[in-house]
mmCIF file of C-alpha atoms and ligand atoms in Angstrom:
data_model
loop_
_atom_site.group_PDB
_atom_site.id
_atom_site.type_symbol
_atom_site.label_atom_id
_atom_site.label_comp_id
_atom_site.label_asym_id
_atom_site.label_seq_id
_atom_site.Cartn_x
_atom_site.Cartn_y
_atom_site.Cartn_z
ATOM 1 C CA UNK F 143 -7.715 -13.121 -10.746
ATOM 2 C CA UNK F 144 -10.979 -14.787 -9.797
ATOM 3 C CA UNK F 145 -14.067 -12.681 -10.208
ATOM 4 C CA UNK F 146 -16.284 -13.313 -7.241
ATOM 5 C CA UNK F 147 -19.281 -11.788 -5.670
ATOM 6 C CA UNK F 148 -18.054 -10.718 -2.301
ATOM 7 C CA UNK F 149 -20.125 -8.896 0.278
ATOM 8 C CA UNK F 150 -19.579 -5.200 0.838
ATOM 9 C CA UNK F 151 -17.061 -5.541 3.607
ATOM 10 C CA UNK F 152 -17.906 -2.293 5.305
ATOM 11 C CA UNK F 153 -17.613 -2.878 9.013
ATOM 12 C CA UNK F 154 -20.431 -3.241 11.468
ATOM 13 C CA UNK F 155 -18.289 -3.960 14.445
ATOM 14 C CA UNK F 156 -19.272 -0.994 16.586
ATOM 15 C CA UNK F 157 -17.074 -1.814 19.567
ATOM 16 C CA UNK F 158 -13.917 -2.083 17.538
ATOM 17 C CA UNK F 159 -14.700 1.126 15.685
ATOM 18 C CA UNK F 160 -15.629 3.041 18.862
ATOM 19 C CA UNK F 161 -12.383 2.126 20.574
ATOM 20 C CA UNK F 162 -10.459 3.038 17.499
ATOM 21 C CA UNK F 163 -12.045 6.480 17.190
ATOM 22 C CA UNK F 164 -11.332 7.189 20.854
ATOM 23 C CA UNK F 165 -7.721 6.298 20.392
ATOM 24 C CA UNK F 166 -7.497 8.364 17.238
ATOM 25 C CA UNK F 167 -8.838 11.444 19.051
ATOM 26 C CA UNK F 168 -6.396 10.851 21.892
ATOM 27 C CA UNK F 169 -3.470 10.543 19.510
ATOM 28 C CA UNK F 170 -4.494 13.700 17.673
ATOM 29 C CA UNK F 171 -4.680 15.622 20.954
ATOM 30 C CA UNK F 172 -1.312 14.372 22.105
ATOM 31 C CA UNK F 173 0.255 15.059 18.742
ATOM 32 C CA UNK F 174 -0.841 18.681 19.147
ATOM 33 C CA UNK F 175 1.108 18.816 22.402
ATOM 34 C CA UNK F 176 4.115 17.168 20.822
ATOM 35 C CA UNK F 177 3.659 14.013 22.868
ATOM 36 C CA UNK F 178 2.562 11.590 20.215
ATOM 37 C CA UNK F 179 5.861 9.725 20.175
ATOM 38 C CA UNK F 180 5.832 9.186 23.926
ATOM 39 C CA UNK F 181 2.168 8.202 23.885
ATOM 40 C CA UNK F 182 2.717 5.760 21.062
ATOM 41 C CA UNK F 183 5.667 4.262 22.876
ATOM 42 C CA UNK F 184 3.755 3.874 26.105
ATOM 43 C CA UNK F 185 0.362 2.822 24.871
ATOM 44 C CA UNK F 186 1.667 0.223 22.443
ATOM 45 C CA UNK F 187 4.326 -0.228 19.837
ATOM 46 C CA UNK F 188 2.283 1.868 17.423
ATOM 47 C CA UNK F 189 3.158 4.648 15.030
ATOM 48 C CA UNK F 190 2.948 8.320 15.943
ATOM 49 C CA UNK F 191 0.831 10.201 13.436
ATOM 50 C CA UNK F 192 -1.508 13.121 12.976
ATOM 51 C CA UNK F 193 -4.901 12.902 11.237
ATOM 52 C CA UNK F 194 -4.804 13.896 7.568
ATOM 53 C CA UNK F 195 -7.327 13.684 4.715
ATOM 54 C CA UNK F 196 -10.239 11.503 5.528
ATOM 55 C CA UNK F 197 -13.622 10.265 4.434
ATOM 56 C CA UNK F 198 -16.774 10.348 6.514
ATOM 57 C CA UNK F 199 -17.238 6.675 5.719
ATOM 58 C CA UNK F 200 -16.919 4.264 8.563
ATOM 59 C CA UNK F 201 -13.692 2.227 8.488
ATOM 60 C CA UNK F 202 -13.944 -1.479 7.744
ATOM 61 C CA UNK F 203 -12.985 -3.639 10.743
ATOM 62 C CA UNK F 204 -9.327 -4.451 11.229
ATOM 63 C CA UNK F 205 -10.306 -8.110 11.137
ATOM 64 C CA UNK F 206 -11.734 -7.816 7.594
ATOM 65 C CA UNK F 207 -8.894 -5.578 6.357
ATOM 66 C CA UNK F 208 -6.319 -8.126 7.502
ATOM 67 C CA UNK F 209 -8.013 -11.408 6.579
ATOM 68 C CA UNK F 210 -9.555 -10.681 3.154
ATOM 69 C CA UNK F 211 -6.621 -9.749 0.916
ATOM 70 C CA UNK F 212 -5.168 -9.840 -2.540
ATOM 71 C CA UNK F 213 -1.458 -10.578 -2.315
ATOM 72 C CA UNK F 214 -0.696 -13.266 -4.870
ATOM 73 C CA UNK F 215 2.833 -13.724 -3.521
ATOM 74 C CA UNK F 216 1.124 -15.617 -0.692
ATOM 75 C CA UNK F 217 -1.545 -17.395 -2.731
ATOM 76 C CA UNK F 218 -4.612 -16.543 -4.813
ATOM 77 C CA UNK F 219 -7.374 -17.041 -2.248
ATOM 78 C CA UNK F 220 -8.486 -14.146 -0.073
ATOM 79 C CA UNK F 221 -7.472 -15.905 3.159
ATOM 80 C CA UNK F 222 -4.044 -17.015 1.853
ATOM 81 C CA UNK F 223 -2.081 -13.825 2.617
ATOM 82 C CA UNK F 224 -3.077 -13.835 6.300
ATOM 83 C CA UNK F 225 -2.477 -17.564 6.543
ATOM 84 C CA UNK F 226 0.784 -17.827 4.572
ATOM 85 C CA UNK F 227 2.661 -14.619 5.430
ATOM 86 C CA UNK F 228 3.776 -15.572 8.944
ATOM 87 C CA UNK F 229 7.350 -16.350 7.826
ATOM 88 C CA UNK F 230 7.748 -13.150 5.851
ATOM 89 C CA UNK F 231 10.359 -10.776 7.334
ATOM 90 C CA UNK F 232 9.499 -7.109 6.731
ATOM 91 C CA UNK F 233 12.553 -5.953 8.702
ATOM 92 C CA UNK F 234 15.387 -5.229 8.067
ATOM 93 C CA UNK F 235 14.248 -3.605 4.823
ATOM 94 C CA UNK F 236 15.624 -1.113 2.321
ATOM 95 C CA UNK F 237 14.094 0.626 -0.683
ATOM 96 C CA UNK F 238 16.266 1.529 -3.637
ATOM 97 C CA UNK F 239 15.300 4.586 -5.686
ATOM 98 C CA UNK F 240 16.963 5.282 -9.022
ATOM 99 C CA UNK F 241 16.411 6.084 -12.693
ATOM 100 C CA UNK F 242 15.817 9.639 -13.908
ATOM 101 C CA UNK F 243 16.804 11.479 -10.752
ATOM 102 C CA UNK F 244 19.815 13.430 -9.495
ATOM 103 C CA UNK F 245 20.223 11.745 -6.122
ATOM 104 C CA UNK F 246 19.476 8.023 -6.335
ATOM 105 C CA UNK F 247 19.661 6.300 -2.963
ATOM 106 C CA UNK F 248 18.934 3.272 -0.845
ATOM 107 C CA UNK F 249 17.025 3.997 2.306
ATOM 108 C CA UNK F 250 16.163 1.841 5.311
ATOM 109 C CA UNK F 251 12.550 1.624 6.445
ATOM 110 C CA UNK F 252 13.364 3.080 9.887
ATOM 111 C CA UNK F 253 15.016 6.127 8.319
ATOM 112 C CA UNK F 254 12.074 6.582 5.992
ATOM 113 C CA UNK F 255 9.664 6.578 8.931
ATOM 114 C CA UNK F 256 11.869 8.971 10.915
ATOM 115 C CA UNK F 257 12.370 11.384 8.039
ATOM 116 C CA UNK F 258 8.699 11.747 7.122
ATOM 117 C CA UNK F 259 5.791 13.146 9.084
ATOM 118 C CA UNK F 260 3.270 10.336 9.406
ATOM 119 C CA UNK F 261 -0.411 11.042 8.895
ATOM 120 C CA UNK F 262 -3.481 8.937 9.124
ATOM 121 C CA UNK F 263 -5.579 8.920 5.968
ATOM 122 C CA UNK F 264 -8.823 7.059 5.649
ATOM 123 C CA UNK F 265 -9.339 5.989 2.041
ATOM 124 C CA UNK F 266 -11.808 3.716 0.319
ATOM 125 C CA UNK F 267 -9.962 1.069 -1.639
ATOM 126 C CA UNK F 268 -11.772 -0.592 -4.532
ATOM 127 C CA UNK F 269 -10.676 -3.833 -6.064
ATOM 128 C CA UNK F 270 -11.479 -4.294 -9.732
ATOM 129 C CA UNK F 271 -13.129 -7.583 -8.688
ATOM 130 C CA UNK F 272 -16.026 -5.642 -7.177
ATOM 131 C CA UNK F 273 -15.319 -5.443 -3.440
ATOM 132 C CA UNK F 274 -14.103 -2.485 -1.454
ATOM 133 C CA UNK F 275 -12.996 -1.462 2.032
ATOM 134 C CA UNK F 276 -12.499 1.767 3.968
ATOM 135 C CA UNK F 277 -8.970 1.623 5.361
ATOM 136 C CA UNK F 278 -7.328 3.905 7.944
ATOM 137 C CA UNK F 279 -3.764 3.993 6.650
ATOM 138 C CA UNK F 280 -0.784 5.592 8.355
ATOM 139 C CA UNK F 281 1.833 6.926 5.976
ATOM 140 C CA UNK F 282 3.298 9.957 4.245
ATOM 141 C CA UNK F 283 2.811 11.556 0.830
ATOM 142 C CA UNK F 284 4.826 9.645 -1.757
ATOM 143 C CA UNK F 285 5.742 12.993 -3.334
ATOM 144 C CA UNK F 286 7.914 13.878 -0.319
ATOM 145 C CA UNK F 287 10.041 10.783 -0.813
ATOM 146 C CA UNK F 288 10.212 11.248 -4.597
ATOM 147 C CA UNK F 289 11.176 14.917 -4.295
ATOM 148 C CA UNK F 290 14.041 13.976 -1.962
ATOM 149 C CA UNK F 291 15.899 12.240 -4.827
ATOM 150 C CA UNK F 292 15.373 15.158 -7.251
ATOM 151 C CA UNK F 293 13.677 13.682 -10.329
ATOM 152 C CA UNK F 294 14.871 15.126 -13.650
ATOM 153 C CA UNK F 295 12.721 16.313 -16.555
ATOM 154 C CA UNK F 296 13.092 12.834 -18.080
ATOM 155 C CA UNK F 297 11.058 11.325 -15.234
ATOM 156 C CA UNK F 298 7.675 10.811 -16.908
ATOM 157 C CA UNK F 299 6.644 7.712 -14.952
ATOM 158 C CA UNK F 300 7.423 5.985 -11.673
ATOM 159 C CA UNK F 301 7.843 2.190 -11.584
ATOM 160 C CA UNK F 302 7.420 0.135 -8.398
ATOM 161 C CA UNK F 303 8.692 -3.345 -7.709
ATOM 162 C CA UNK F 304 7.673 -5.743 -4.944
ATOM 163 C CA UNK F 305 10.275 -7.896 -3.224
ATOM 164 C CA UNK F 306 11.157 -11.277 -4.792
ATOM 165 C CA UNK F 307 11.562 -13.778 -1.972
ATOM 166 C CA UNK F 308 10.257 -17.227 -2.906
ATOM 167 C CA UNK F 309 11.551 -18.746 0.353
ATOM 168 C CA UNK F 310 9.168 -16.521 2.338
ATOM 169 C CA UNK F 311 6.462 -16.007 -0.278
ATOM 170 C CA UNK F 312 5.058 -19.388 -1.282
ATOM 171 C CA UNK F 313 2.873 -17.941 -4.070
ATOM 172 C CA UNK F 314 5.996 -16.937 -6.027
ATOM 173 C CA UNK F 315 6.528 -20.635 -6.786
ATOM 174 C CA UNK F 316 3.502 -20.450 -9.105
ATOM 175 C CA UNK F 317 3.242 -18.637 -12.413
ATOM 176 C CA UNK F 318 0.098 -16.761 -11.392
ATOM 177 C CA UNK F 319 1.858 -13.494 -12.244
ATOM 178 C CA UNK F 320 5.175 -12.589 -13.832
ATOM 179 C CA UNK F 321 7.230 -12.012 -10.652
ATOM 180 C CA UNK F 322 8.294 -9.732 -9.167
ATOM 181 C CA UNK F 323 5.003 -7.801 -8.997
ATOM 182 C CA UNK F 324 5.443 -4.564 -10.909
ATOM 183 C CA UNK F 325 3.237 -1.507 -11.159
ATOM 184 C CA UNK F 326 3.639 2.043 -12.312
ATOM 185 C CA UNK F 327 2.157 5.509 -12.226
ATOM 186 C CA UNK F 328 2.498 8.589 -14.377
ATOM 187 C CA UNK F 329 4.722 11.133 -12.616
ATOM 188 C CA UNK F 330 1.836 13.517 -11.881
ATOM 189 C CA UNK F 331 -0.190 10.689 -10.317
ATOM 190 C CA UNK F 332 2.777 9.664 -8.189
ATOM 191 C CA UNK F 333 3.355 13.297 -7.125
ATOM 192 C CA UNK F 334 -0.321 13.871 -6.314
ATOM 193 C CA UNK F 335 -0.760 14.940 -2.668
ATOM 194 C CA UNK F 336 -3.302 12.149 -2.077
ATOM 195 C CA UNK F 337 -0.892 9.413 -3.161
ATOM 196 C CA UNK F 338 0.229 7.824 0.066
ATOM 197 C CA UNK F 339 3.204 5.655 0.950
ATOM 198 C CA UNK F 340 1.564 3.592 3.666
ATOM 199 C CA UNK F 341 3.619 2.109 6.506
ATOM 200 C CA UNK F 342 0.771 1.301 8.875
ATOM 201 C CA UNK F 343 -2.929 0.745 9.355
ATOM 202 C CA UNK F 344 -5.202 1.231 12.326
ATOM 203 C CA UNK F 345 -2.325 3.017 14.063
ATOM 204 C CA UNK F 346 0.075 0.081 13.946
ATOM 205 C CA UNK F 347 2.810 -1.058 11.586
ATOM 206 C CA UNK F 348 1.473 -2.727 8.423
ATOM 207 C CA UNK F 349 0.631 -6.396 8.813
ATOM 208 C CA UNK F 350 2.522 -8.631 6.357
ATOM 209 C CA UNK F 351 -0.642 -9.470 4.412
ATOM 210 C CA UNK F 352 -1.321 -5.784 3.729
ATOM 211 C CA UNK F 353 2.101 -5.121 2.207
ATOM 212 C CA UNK F 354 4.597 -4.693 5.039
ATOM 213 C CA UNK F 355 6.706 -2.738 5.533
ATOM 214 C CA UNK F 356 5.551 -0.230 2.908
ATOM 215 C CA UNK F 357 3.044 -0.084 0.056
ATOM 216 C CA UNK F 358 1.382 2.532 -2.073
ATOM 217 C CA UNK F 359 -2.236 3.599 -1.422
ATOM 218 C CA UNK F 360 -4.109 5.555 -4.098
ATOM 219 C CA UNK F 361 -7.713 6.433 -3.294
ATOM 220 C CA UNK F 362 -8.834 7.002 -6.883
ATOM 221 C CA UNK F 363 -7.331 3.936 -8.569
ATOM 222 C CA UNK F 364 -8.217 0.291 -8.457
ATOM 223 C CA UNK F 365 -6.376 -1.626 -5.744
ATOM 224 C CA UNK F 366 -3.985 -3.453 -8.046
ATOM 225 C CA UNK F 367 -2.212 -0.135 -8.839
ATOM 226 C CA UNK F 368 -1.042 -0.040 -5.195
ATOM 227 C CA UNK F 369 2.010 -2.310 -5.058
ATOM 228 C CA UNK F 370 2.829 -3.966 -1.732
ATOM 229 C CA UNK F 371 6.161 -4.678 0.006
ATOM 230 C CA UNK F 372 8.104 -2.341 -2.288
ATOM 231 C CA UNK F 373 11.881 -2.662 -2.698
ATOM 232 C CA UNK F 374 12.481 -0.613 -5.851
ATOM 233 C CA UNK F 375 11.226 2.686 -7.172
ATOM 234 C CA UNK F 376 12.487 3.886 -10.550
ATOM 235 C CA UNK F 377 11.842 7.052 -12.555
ATOM 236 C CA UNK F 378 11.394 6.199 -16.219
ATOM 237 C CA UNK F 379 10.846 7.983 -19.494
ATOM 238 C CA UNK F 380 8.629 5.208 -20.896
ATOM 239 C CA UNK F 381 5.449 3.729 -19.457
ATOM 240 C CA UNK F 382 6.549 0.961 -17.084
ATOM 241 C CA UNK F 383 5.361 -2.639 -17.193
ATOM 242 C CA UNK F 384 2.473 -3.567 -14.940
ATOM 243 C CA UNK F 385 2.226 -7.231 -13.910
ATOM 244 C CA UNK F 386 -1.547 -7.185 -14.140
ATOM 245 C CA UNK F 387 -1.666 -5.357 -17.462
ATOM 246 C CA UNK F 388 0.718 -7.974 -18.771
ATOM 247 C CA UNK F 389 -1.507 -10.778 -17.464
ATOM 248 C CA UNK F 390 -4.857 -9.373 -18.631
ATOM 249 C CA UNK F 391 -4.729 -6.150 -20.652
ATOM 250 C CA UNK F 392 -8.549 -5.983 -20.925
ATOM 251 C CA UNK F 393 -9.311 -5.806 -17.225
ATOM 252 C CA UNK F 394 -6.177 -4.081 -16.007
ATOM 253 C CA UNK F 395 -5.243 -1.105 -18.165
ATOM 254 C CA UNK F 396 -2.333 1.081 -17.088
ATOM 255 C CA UNK F 397 -4.515 3.934 -15.880
ATOM 256 C CA UNK F 398 -7.426 2.110 -14.215
ATOM 257 C CA UNK F 399 -9.149 4.911 -12.342
ATOM 258 C CA UNK F 400 -11.861 3.521 -10.106
ATOM 259 C CA UNK F 401 -15.477 4.813 -10.199
HETATM 260 N N1 LIG D 30 2.796 -7.205 -4.537
HETATM 261 C C1 LIG D 30 1.464 -7.209 -4.664
HETATM 262 N N2 LIG D 30 0.782 -6.052 -4.508
HETATM 263 C C2 LIG D 30 -0.580 -6.042 -4.637
HETATM 264 C C3 LIG D 30 -1.290 -7.230 -4.989
HETATM 265 C C4 LIG D 30 -0.530 -8.440 -5.165
HETATM 266 O O1 LIG D 30 -1.073 -9.527 -5.471
HETATM 267 N N3 LIG D 30 0.829 -8.386 -4.981
HETATM 268 N N4 LIG D 30 -2.646 -7.195 -5.191
HETATM 269 C C5 LIG D 30 -3.236 -5.866 -5.498
HETATM 270 C C6 LIG D 30 -4.692 -5.885 -5.478
HETATM 271 S S1 LIG D 30 -5.468 -6.633 -6.780
HETATM 272 C C7 LIG D 30 -5.409 -5.259 -4.489
HETATM 273 S S2 LIG D 30 -7.095 -5.135 -4.565
HETATM 274 C C8 LIG D 30 -4.729 -4.678 -3.296
HETATM 275 C C9 LIG D 30 -5.293 -5.296 -2.032
HETATM 276 O O2 LIG D 30 -4.778 -4.677 -0.879
HETATM 277 P P1 LIG D 30 -5.208 -5.211 0.553
HETATM 278 O O3 LIG D 30 -5.083 -6.719 0.551
HETATM 279 O O4 LIG D 30 -4.297 -4.553 1.529
HETATM 280 O O5 LIG D 30 -6.648 -4.809 0.770
HETATM 281 O O6 LIG D 30 -3.315 -4.890 -3.298
HETATM 282 C C10 LIG D 30 -2.689 -4.770 -4.571
HETATM 283 N N5 LIG D 30 -1.255 -4.873 -4.446
HETATM 284 MO MO1 LIG D 31 -7.576 -5.895 -6.741
#
């Protein structure tokens, strides 16, 4: 990964932010009246959610969040994911969960969204390269999904795997990482109430470049721990492989808590 001095990408686009906050308040009000679904359907093809944990920090603009990305499957430059992910098909999509659990299963993205109560959570994401953003995610606690498959006492870690689809992900033709992208968490980190399975941002479904249709978002870990476009989740007894740790053990240790 290139180490670059990037600006602090915190947003200054007041108009965008103002509109967003208005809409967020509206959605919260409607959700209270049980109308969020209808409102979301009418207003736009957005996701119905209620506000959850947040930060008082001002969200980065949607423009910056969706055009300055790390997603090596689409190339190594920050603009590559937005530019090269147009052909990627995030639907139909299924996630397979197995390993040390009693009820392994394969679940479709629509069913996952229906079965879980979506919340908006505004987290600061820090990349180990030195840049950060404040991102309004929409998602649900990962622990709810994990609990649904009944992990056993042998489940000490949780391993995540990104989809392998070289025909739609041009970066997978290069040996920049050992594909598919793999990351892992200790079971208590994965079950932490702040660990989010994100399916949207800024009230809409996740853009391809941000990890559609679902990715992890951990507010206290460096960005690379949050795998994008996940197709496999496995409970393991041993510490799982991390693509970045494999590539550069010094910079990307397994734990990698951010400051
Ligand atoms: N599959 C996959 N997941 C990934 C990456 C990647 O290259 N491939 N990059 C990671 C890194 S280094 C960061 S900082 C974040 C960036 O997330 P964002 O582009 O949505 O801001 O995604 C993480 N998840
Ligand atoms: Mo990163």
